[in-house]
Coordinates of C-alpha atoms (C1' of nucleotides) in Angstrom, one line a residue:
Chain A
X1 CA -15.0 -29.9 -22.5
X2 CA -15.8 -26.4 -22.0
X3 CA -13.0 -24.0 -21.6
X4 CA -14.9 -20.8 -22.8
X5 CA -13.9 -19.3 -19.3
X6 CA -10.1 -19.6 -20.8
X7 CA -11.2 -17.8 -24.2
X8 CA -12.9 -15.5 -22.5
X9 CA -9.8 -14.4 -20.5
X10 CA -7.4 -13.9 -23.6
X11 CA -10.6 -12.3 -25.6
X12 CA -10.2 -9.9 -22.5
X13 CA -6.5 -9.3 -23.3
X14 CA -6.1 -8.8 -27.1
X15 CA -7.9 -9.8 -30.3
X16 CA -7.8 -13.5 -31.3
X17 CA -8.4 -14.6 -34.9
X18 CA -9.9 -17.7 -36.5
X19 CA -6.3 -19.1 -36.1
X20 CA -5.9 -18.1 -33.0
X21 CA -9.2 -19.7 -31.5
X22 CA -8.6 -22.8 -33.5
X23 CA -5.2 -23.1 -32.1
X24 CA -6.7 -22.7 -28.5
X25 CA -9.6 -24.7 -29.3
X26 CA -7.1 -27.4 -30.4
X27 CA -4.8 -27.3 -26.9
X28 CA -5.0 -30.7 -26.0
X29 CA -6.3 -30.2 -22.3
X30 CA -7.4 -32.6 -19.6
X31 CA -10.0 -31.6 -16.7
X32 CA -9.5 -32.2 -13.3
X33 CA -11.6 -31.4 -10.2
X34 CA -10.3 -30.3 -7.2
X35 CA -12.2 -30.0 -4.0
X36 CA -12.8 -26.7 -1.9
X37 CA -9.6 -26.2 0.4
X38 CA -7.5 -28.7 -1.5
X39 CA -4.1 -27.6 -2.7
X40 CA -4.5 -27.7 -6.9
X41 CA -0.3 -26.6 -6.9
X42 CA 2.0 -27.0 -3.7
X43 CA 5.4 -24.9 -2.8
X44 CA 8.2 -26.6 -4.1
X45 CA 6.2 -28.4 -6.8
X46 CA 7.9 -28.2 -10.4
X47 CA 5.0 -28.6 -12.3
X48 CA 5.5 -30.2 -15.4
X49 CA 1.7 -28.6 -16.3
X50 CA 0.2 -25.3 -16.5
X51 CA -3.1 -25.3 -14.8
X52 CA -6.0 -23.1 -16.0
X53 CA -9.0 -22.3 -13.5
X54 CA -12.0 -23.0 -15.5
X55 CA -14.9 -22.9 -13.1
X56 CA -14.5 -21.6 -9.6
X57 CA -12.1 -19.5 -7.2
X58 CA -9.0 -20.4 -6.4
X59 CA -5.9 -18.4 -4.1
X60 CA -1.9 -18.3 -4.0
X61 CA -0.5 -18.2 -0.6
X62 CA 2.6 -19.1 1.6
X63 CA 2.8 -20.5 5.1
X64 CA 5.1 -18.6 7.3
X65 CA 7.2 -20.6 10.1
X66 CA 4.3 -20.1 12.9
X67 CA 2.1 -21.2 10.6
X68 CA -0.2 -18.5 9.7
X69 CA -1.4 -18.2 6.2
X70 CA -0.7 -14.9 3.6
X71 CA -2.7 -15.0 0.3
X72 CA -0.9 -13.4 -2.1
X73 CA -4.1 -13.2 -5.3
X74 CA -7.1 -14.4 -6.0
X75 CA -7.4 -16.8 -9.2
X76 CA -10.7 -16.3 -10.9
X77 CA -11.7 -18.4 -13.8
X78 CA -9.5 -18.2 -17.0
X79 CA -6.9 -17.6 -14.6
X80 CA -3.7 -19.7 -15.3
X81 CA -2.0 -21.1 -12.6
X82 CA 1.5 -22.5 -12.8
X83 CA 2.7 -20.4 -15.5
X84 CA 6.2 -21.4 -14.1
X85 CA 6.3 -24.3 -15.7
X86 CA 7.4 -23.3 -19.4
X87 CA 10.4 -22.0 -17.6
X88 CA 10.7 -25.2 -15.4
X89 CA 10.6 -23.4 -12.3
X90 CA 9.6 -25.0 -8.6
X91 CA 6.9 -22.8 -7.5
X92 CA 7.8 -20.5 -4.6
X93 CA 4.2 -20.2 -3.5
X94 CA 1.1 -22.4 -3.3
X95 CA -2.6 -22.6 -5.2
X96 CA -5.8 -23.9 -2.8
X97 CA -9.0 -23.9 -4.3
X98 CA -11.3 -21.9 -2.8
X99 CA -15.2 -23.3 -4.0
X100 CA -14.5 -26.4 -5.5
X101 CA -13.4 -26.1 -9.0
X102 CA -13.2 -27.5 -12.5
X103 CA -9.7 -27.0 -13.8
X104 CA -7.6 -27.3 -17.3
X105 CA -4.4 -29.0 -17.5
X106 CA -2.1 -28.6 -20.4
X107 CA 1.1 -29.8 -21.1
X108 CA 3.8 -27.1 -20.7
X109 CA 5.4 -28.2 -23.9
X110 CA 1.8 -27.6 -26.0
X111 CA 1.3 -24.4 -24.0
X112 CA 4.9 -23.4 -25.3
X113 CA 4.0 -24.7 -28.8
X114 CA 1.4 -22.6 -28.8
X115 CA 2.9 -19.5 -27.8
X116 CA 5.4 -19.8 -30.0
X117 CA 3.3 -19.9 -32.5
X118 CA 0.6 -17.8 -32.3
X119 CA 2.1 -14.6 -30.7
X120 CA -1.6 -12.8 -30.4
X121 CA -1.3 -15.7 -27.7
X122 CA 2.2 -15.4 -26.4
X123 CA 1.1 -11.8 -26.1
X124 CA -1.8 -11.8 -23.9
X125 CA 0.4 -14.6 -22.0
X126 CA 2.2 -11.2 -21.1
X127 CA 0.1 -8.9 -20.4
X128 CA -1.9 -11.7 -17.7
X129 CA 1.4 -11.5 -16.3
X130 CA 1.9 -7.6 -15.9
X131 CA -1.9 -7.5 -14.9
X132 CA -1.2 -9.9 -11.9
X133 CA 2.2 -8.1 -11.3
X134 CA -0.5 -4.4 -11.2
X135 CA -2.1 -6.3 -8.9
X136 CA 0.4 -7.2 -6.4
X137 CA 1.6 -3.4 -6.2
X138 CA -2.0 -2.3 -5.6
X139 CA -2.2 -4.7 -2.6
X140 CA 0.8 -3.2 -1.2
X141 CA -0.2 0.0 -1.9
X142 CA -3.4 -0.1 -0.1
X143 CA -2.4 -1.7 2.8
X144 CA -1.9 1.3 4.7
X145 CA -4.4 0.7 6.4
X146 CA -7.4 -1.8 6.9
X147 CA -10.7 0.4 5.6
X148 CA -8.9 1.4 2.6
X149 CA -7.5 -2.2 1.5
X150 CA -10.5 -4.1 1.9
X151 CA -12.5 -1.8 -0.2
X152 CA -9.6 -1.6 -2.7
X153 CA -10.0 -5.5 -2.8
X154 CA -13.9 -5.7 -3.1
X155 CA -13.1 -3.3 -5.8
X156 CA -10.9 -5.4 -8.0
X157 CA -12.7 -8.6 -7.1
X158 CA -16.1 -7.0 -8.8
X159 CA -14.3 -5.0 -11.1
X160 CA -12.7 -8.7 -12.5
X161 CA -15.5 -10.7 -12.6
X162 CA -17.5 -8.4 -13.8
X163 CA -15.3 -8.9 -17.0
X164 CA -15.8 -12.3 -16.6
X165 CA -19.9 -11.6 -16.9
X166 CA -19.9 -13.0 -13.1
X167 CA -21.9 -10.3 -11.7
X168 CA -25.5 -11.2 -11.8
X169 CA -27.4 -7.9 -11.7
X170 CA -25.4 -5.9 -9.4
X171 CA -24.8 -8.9 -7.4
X172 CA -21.7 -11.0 -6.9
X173 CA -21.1 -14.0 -5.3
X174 CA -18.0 -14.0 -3.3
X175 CA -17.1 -17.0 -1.7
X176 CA -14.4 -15.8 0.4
X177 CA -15.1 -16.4 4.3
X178 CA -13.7 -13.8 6.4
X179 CA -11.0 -15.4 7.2
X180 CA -9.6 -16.0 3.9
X181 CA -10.5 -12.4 3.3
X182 CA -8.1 -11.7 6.3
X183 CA -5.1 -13.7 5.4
X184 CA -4.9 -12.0 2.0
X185 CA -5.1 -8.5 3.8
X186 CA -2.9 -9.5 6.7
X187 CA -5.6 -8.9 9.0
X188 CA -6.9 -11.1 11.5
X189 CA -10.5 -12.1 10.9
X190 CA -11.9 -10.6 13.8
X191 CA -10.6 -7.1 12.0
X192 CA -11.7 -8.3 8.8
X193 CA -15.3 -8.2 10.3
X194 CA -15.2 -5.0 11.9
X195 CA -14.1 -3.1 9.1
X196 CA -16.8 -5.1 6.5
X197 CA -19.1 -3.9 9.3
X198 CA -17.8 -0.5 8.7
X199 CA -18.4 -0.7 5.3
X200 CA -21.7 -1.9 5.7
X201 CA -23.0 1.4 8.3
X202 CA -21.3 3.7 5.9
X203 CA -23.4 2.5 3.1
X204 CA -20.8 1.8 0.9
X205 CA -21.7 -2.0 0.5
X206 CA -24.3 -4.8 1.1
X207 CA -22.8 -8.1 1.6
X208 CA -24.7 -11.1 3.6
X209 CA -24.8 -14.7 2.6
X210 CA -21.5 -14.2 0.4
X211 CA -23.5 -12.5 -1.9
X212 CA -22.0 -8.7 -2.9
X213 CA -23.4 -5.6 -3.6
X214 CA -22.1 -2.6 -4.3
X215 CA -24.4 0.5 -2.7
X216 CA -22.3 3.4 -3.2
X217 CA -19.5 2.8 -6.0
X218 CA -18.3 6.0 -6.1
X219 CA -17.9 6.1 -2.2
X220 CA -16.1 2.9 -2.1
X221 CA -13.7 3.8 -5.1
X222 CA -13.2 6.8 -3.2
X223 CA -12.4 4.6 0.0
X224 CA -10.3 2.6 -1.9
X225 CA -8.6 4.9 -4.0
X226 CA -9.9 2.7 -7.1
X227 CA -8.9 3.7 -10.5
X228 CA -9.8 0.6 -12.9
X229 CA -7.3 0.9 -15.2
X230 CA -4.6 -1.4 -13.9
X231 CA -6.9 -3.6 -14.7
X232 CA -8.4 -3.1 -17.9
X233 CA -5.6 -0.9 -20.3
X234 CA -4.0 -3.8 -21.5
X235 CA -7.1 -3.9 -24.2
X236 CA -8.1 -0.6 -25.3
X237 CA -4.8 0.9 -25.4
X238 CA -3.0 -1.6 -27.1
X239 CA -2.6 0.0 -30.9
X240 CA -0.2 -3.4 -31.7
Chain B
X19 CA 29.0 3.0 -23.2
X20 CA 29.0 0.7 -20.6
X21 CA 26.0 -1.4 -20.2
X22 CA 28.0 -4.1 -18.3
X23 CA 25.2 -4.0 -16.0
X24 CA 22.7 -5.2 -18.5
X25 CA 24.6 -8.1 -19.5
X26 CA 25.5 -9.1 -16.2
X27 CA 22.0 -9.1 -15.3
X28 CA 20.8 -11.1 -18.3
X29 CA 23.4 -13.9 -18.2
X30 CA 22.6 -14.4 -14.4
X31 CA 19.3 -15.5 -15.9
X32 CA 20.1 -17.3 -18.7
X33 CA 23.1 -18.9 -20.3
X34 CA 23.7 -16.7 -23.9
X35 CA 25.6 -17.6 -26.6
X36 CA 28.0 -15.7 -28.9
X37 CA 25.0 -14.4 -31.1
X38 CA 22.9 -13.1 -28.5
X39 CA 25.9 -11.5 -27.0
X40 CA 26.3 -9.3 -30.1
X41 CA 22.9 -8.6 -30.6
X42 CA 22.6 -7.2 -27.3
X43 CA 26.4 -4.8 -28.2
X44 CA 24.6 -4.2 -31.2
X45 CA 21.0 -2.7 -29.3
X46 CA 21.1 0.9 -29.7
X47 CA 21.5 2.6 -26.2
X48 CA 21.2 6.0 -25.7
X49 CA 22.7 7.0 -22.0
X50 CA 21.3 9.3 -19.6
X51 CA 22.3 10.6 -16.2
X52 CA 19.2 11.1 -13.3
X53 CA 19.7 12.6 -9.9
X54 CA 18.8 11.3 -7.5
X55 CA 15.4 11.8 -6.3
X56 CA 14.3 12.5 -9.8
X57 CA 11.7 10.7 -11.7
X58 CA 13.2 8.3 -14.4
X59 CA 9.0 7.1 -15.0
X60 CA 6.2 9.2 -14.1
X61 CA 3.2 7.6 -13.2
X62 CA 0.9 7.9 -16.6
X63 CA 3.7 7.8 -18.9
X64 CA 3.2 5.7 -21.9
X65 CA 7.0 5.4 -22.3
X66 CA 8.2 4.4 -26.3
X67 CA 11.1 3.4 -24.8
X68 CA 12.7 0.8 -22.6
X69 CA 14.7 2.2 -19.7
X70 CA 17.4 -0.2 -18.0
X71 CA 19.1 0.9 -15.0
X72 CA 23.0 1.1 -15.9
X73 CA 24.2 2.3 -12.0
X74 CA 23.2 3.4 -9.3
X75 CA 19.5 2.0 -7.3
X76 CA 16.4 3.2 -7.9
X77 CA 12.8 2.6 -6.7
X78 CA 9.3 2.0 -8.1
X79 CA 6.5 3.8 -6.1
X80 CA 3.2 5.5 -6.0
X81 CA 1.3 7.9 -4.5
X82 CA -1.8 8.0 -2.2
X83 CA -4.0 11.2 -2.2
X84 CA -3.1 11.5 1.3
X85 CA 0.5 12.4 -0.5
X86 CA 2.3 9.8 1.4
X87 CA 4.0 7.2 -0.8
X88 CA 4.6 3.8 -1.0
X89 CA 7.6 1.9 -3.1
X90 CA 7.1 -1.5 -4.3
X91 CA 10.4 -2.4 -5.3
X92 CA 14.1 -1.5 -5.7
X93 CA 16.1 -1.4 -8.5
X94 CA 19.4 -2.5 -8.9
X95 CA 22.1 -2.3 -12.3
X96 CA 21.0 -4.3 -14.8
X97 CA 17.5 -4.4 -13.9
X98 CA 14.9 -2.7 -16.6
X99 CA 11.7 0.1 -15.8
X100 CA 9.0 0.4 -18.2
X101 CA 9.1 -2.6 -20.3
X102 CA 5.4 -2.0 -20.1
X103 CA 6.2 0.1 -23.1
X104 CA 6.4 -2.9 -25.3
X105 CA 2.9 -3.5 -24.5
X106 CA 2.3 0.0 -25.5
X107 CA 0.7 0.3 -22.1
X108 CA 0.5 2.9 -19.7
X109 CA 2.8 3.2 -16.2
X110 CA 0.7 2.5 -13.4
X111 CA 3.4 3.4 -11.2
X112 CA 6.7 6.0 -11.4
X113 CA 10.4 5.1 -11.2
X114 CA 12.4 7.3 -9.0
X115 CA 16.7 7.1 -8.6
X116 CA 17.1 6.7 -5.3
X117 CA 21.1 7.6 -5.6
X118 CA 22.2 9.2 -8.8
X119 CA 21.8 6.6 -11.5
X120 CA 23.2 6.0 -14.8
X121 CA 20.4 4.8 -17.2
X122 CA 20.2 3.5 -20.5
X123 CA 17.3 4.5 -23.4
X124 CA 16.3 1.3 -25.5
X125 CA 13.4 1.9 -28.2
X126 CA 10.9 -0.2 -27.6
X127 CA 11.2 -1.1 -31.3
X128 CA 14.0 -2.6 -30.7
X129 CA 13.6 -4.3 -27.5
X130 CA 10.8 -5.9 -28.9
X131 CA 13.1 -7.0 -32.5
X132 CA 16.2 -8.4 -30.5
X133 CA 13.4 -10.5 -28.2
X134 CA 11.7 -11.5 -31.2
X135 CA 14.7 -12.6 -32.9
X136 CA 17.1 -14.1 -29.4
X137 CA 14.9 -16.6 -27.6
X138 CA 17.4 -17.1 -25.0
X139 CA 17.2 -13.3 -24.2
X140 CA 13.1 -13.5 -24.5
X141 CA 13.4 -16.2 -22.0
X142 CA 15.7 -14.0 -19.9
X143 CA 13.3 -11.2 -19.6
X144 CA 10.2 -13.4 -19.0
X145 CA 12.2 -14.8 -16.0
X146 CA 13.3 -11.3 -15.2
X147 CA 9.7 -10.4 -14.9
X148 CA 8.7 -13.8 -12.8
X149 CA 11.6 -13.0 -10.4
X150 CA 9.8 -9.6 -9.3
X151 CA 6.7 -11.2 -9.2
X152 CA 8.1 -13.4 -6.4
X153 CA 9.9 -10.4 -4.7
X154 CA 6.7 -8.8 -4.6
X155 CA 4.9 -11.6 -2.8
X156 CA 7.6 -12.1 -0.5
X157 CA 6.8 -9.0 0.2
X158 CA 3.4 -9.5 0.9
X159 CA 4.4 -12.2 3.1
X160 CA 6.6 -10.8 5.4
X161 CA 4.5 -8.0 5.8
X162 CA 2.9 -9.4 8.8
X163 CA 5.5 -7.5 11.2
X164 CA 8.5 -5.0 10.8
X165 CA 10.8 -6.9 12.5
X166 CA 10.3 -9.7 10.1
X167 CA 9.8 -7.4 7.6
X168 CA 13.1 -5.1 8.1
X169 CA 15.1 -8.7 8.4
X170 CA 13.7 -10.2 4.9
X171 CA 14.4 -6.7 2.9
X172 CA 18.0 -6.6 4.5
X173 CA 18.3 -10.4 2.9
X174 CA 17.0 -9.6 -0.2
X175 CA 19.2 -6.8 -0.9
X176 CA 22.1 -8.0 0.1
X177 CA 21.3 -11.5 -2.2
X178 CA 20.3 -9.6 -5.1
X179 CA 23.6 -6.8 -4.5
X180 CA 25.6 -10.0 -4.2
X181 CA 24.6 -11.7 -7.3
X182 CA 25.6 -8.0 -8.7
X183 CA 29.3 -8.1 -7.3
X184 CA 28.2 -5.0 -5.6
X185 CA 29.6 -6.7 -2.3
X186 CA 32.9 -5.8 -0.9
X187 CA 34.3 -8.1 1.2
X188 CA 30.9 -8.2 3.6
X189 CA 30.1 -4.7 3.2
X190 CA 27.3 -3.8 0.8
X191 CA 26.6 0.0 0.5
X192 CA 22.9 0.6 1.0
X193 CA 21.5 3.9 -0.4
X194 CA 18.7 4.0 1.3
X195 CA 17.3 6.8 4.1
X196 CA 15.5 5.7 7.3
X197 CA 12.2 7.4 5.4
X198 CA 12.5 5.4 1.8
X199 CA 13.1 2.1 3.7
X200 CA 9.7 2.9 6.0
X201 CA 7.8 3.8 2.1
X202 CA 9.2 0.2 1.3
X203 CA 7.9 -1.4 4.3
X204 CA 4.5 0.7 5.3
X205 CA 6.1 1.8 8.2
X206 CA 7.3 5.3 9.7
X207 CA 10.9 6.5 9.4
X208 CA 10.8 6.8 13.3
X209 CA 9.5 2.6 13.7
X210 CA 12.3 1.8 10.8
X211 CA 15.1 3.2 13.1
X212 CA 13.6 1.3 16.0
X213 CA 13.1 -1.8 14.4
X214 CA 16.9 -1.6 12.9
X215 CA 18.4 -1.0 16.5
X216 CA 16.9 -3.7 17.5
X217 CA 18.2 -5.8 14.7
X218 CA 21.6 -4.1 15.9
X219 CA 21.3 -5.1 19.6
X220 CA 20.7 -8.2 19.1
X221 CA 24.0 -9.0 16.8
X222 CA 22.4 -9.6 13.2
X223 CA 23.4 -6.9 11.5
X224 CA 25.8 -3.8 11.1
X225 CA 24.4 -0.8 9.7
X226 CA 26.3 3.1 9.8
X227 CA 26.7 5.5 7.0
X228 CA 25.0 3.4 5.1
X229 CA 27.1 0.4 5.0
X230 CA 25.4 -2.9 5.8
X231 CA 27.3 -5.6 7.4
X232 CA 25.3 -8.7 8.3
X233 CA 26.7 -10.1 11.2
X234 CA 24.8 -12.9 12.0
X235 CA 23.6 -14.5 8.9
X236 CA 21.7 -17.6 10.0
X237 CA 19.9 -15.7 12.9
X238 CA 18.9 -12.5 10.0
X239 CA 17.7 -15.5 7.6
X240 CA 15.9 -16.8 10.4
X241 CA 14.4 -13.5 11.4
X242 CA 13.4 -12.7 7.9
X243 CA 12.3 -16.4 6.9
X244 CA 14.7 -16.1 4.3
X245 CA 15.0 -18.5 1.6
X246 CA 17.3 -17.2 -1.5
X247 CA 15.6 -20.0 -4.3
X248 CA 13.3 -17.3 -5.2
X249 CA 15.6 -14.7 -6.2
X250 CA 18.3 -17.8 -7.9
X251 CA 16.7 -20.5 -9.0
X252 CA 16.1 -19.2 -12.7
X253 CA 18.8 -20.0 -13.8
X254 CA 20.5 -22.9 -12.2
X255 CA 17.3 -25.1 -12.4
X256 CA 16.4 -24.5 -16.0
X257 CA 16.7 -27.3 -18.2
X258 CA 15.8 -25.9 -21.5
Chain C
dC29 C1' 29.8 28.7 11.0
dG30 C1' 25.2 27.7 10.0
dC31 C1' 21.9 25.1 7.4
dC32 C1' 19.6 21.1 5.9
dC33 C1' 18.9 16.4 6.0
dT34 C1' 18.8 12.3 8.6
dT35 C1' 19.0 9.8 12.7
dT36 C1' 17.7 9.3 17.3
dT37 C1' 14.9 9.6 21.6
dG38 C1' 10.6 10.3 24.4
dA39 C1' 5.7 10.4 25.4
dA40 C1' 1.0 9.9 24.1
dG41 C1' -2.5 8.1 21.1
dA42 C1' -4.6 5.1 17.5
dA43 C1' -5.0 0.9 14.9
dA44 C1' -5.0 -3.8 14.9
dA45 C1' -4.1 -8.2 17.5
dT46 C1' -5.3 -11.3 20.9
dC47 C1' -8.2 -13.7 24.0
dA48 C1' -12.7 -15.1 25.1
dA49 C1' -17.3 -16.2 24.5
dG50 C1' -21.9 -16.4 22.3
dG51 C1' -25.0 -17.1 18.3
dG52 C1' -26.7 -18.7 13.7
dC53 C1' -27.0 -22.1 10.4
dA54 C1' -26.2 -26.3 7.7
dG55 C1' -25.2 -30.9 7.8
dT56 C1' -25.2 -35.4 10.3
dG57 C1' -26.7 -39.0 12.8
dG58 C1' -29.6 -40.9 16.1
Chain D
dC16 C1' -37.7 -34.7 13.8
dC17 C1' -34.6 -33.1 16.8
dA18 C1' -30.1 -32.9 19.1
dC19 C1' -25.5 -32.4 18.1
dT20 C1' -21.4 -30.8 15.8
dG21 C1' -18.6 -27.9 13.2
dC22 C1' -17.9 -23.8 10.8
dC23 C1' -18.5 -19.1 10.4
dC24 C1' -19.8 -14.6 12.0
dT25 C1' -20.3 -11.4 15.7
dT26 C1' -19.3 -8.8 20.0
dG27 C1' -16.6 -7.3 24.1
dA28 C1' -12.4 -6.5 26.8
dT29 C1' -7.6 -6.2 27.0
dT30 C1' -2.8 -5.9 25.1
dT31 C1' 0.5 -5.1 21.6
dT32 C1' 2.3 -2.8 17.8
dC33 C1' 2.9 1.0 15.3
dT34 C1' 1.9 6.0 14.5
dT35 C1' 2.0 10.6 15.7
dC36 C1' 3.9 14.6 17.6
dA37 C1' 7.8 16.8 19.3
dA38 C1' 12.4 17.8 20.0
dA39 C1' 17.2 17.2 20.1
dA40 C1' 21.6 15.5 18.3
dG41 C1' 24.8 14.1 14.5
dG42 C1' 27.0 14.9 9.9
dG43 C1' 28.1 16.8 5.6
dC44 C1' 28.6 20.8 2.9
dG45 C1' 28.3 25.5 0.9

DNA sequence: CGCCCTTTTGAAGAAAATCAAGGGCAGTGG
DNA sequence: CCACTGCCCTTGATTTTCTTCAAAAGGGCG
């Protein structure tokens, strides 16, 4: 089974070596498909797994009482999902797959084994976790106001898979419809469009048939207020 | 020195025993006083040590160029800043004391020996750090209107206070301005104060010199969409 | 007392939601 | 092959929420 998009991620994190890649190559995981818009993780769950996203995109969200929707991140693959589960937690939020995708299920006892012994591992474990947690306090930051958070979100979205060798050219493919788009913003759709519209007439972007480009990055960054480092310090400026 | 606080919050996460109880006596803590309104973390620091709030709250923020500011989370006793620095990364965000504060100076070193050598208190600050994560998509999620928004940051408080035994009777002393609450939210000073009156017409809470009352619990949990698993649940449902 | 910080109130304006409808495109089935 | 259906994107008009600007009132403190 091919779970290269999994090495990739922790190569992306810290230095593995031969020990550390036979130990991950040994991870006794099982694949499991899950279909676009179905639920790979519900609320409430207490997963005795931890799922990682192997092919596809994937989203956290909650429901609130009137039923709208609030996505909370964007799982791309190598993600983990349902990191909870070594501490035997219920998850206080759910995962939906966004494309269908191919996903890794490991034990959460064999994902602690291996933690516990390999601590390059356990380490870039922890720093996935402070990278998600950067995440979340960009989102609030830029939600000031709509223009400046969806370009902060294009941002990271190409910024991380371009990490994840995603980008084809300068092209990504972003599944996302504009909805979706607009629940993790808090925006309704119809907003969602105007402001991508926006983007578009400014020049900043190109974006038709899901498929991104990035016209102007130094006028988007600037939009967005983008500094990449959240994302990619964990790596370089580790001297451990 | 007193760092009461710490062990408080650590044992509300995890159940210690007698040896990690003196390895944390035995962590070398150097104490510090900052006013209020001062910077315990700048933005950019690549701290080498731990910091742990001892007394008094303080508040994680950032700036936008437009020089208006937005906090992502409080802190309360017991709660750390900067653990980043065992990472040996960078702060993407600063740490300001919101009320004078009391604050405790761990080397990283150190941190980073009594986690490798306590499981138990490992375990406590990986659920420390999953517990904000949560906070920060709740968040997120009841960021869809003030009212709602207002109500769910009252609850949490007042939860997170009360698992602190910083509530008398029903009266929890709230620190906060008008303004730091609206940088919490993404809302103006002048829609806070509207948004709380309302909450104070309509029975739920009551809020003057800064002492919070809630009057009408079930209707503010209602409001907010409060459900308190997120901020308890780490310990009580742990098996391990 | 007088000053500063915070809270409160009012009025006008901007941002985003809501409501409503039309259009494109892919897949489905006759 | 074409009509039909469902999903998504787009556009327009209206309403709501929140901001902005301005000013006044309340408190604590040197």
């Amino acid at each position: 089974m091919d779970i290269s998009a999994f090495e990739r991620k922790l190569e992306s994190l810290i230095d593995l070596d031969a020990d550390d890649r036979r130990a991950v190559a040994a991870l006794p995981v099982t694949e499991h498909r899950v279909g676009r818009r179905r639920d790979i993780l519900r609320q409430g769950d207490r997963p005795t797994f931890v799922y990682i996203l192997l092919e596809g995109w994937a989203a956290r969200y909650s429901l609130r009482s009137d039923g709208s929707r609030r996505i909370t991140g964007f799982l791309l693959p190598g993600d983990f999902c349902g990191i909870h589960a070594v501490c035997h937690a219920a998850m206080d939020h759910a995962i939906v797959a966004i494309t269908d995708c191919r996903v890794g299920q490991v034990d959460r006892e064999a994902m602690r084994t291996l933690t516990d012994s390999r601590d390059a591992i356990a380490e870039a474990v922890w720093r996935a976790k402070l990278a998600e947690e950067a995440i979340l306090r960009k989102w609030l930051l830029a939600s000031d106001d709509a223009y400046h958070a969806l370009a902060h979100l294009l941002c990271e979205l190409f910024e991380r898979a371009d990490q994840l060798g995603l980008v084809r050219g300068d092209v990504l493919s972003v599944p996302l419809t504009q909805e979706e788009i607009g629940d993790a913003l808090g925006l309704t759709a119809v907003h969602v469009n105007r402001t991508l519209q926006r983007l578009r007439a400014e020049g900043l972007i190109v974006l038709e048939n899901k498929q991104l480009t990035i016209a102007d990055s130094g006028a988007l960054r600037r939009a967005a207020e983008f500094k990449h480092e959240y994302l990619r310090s964990w790596r370089d400026r580790s001297d451990r």
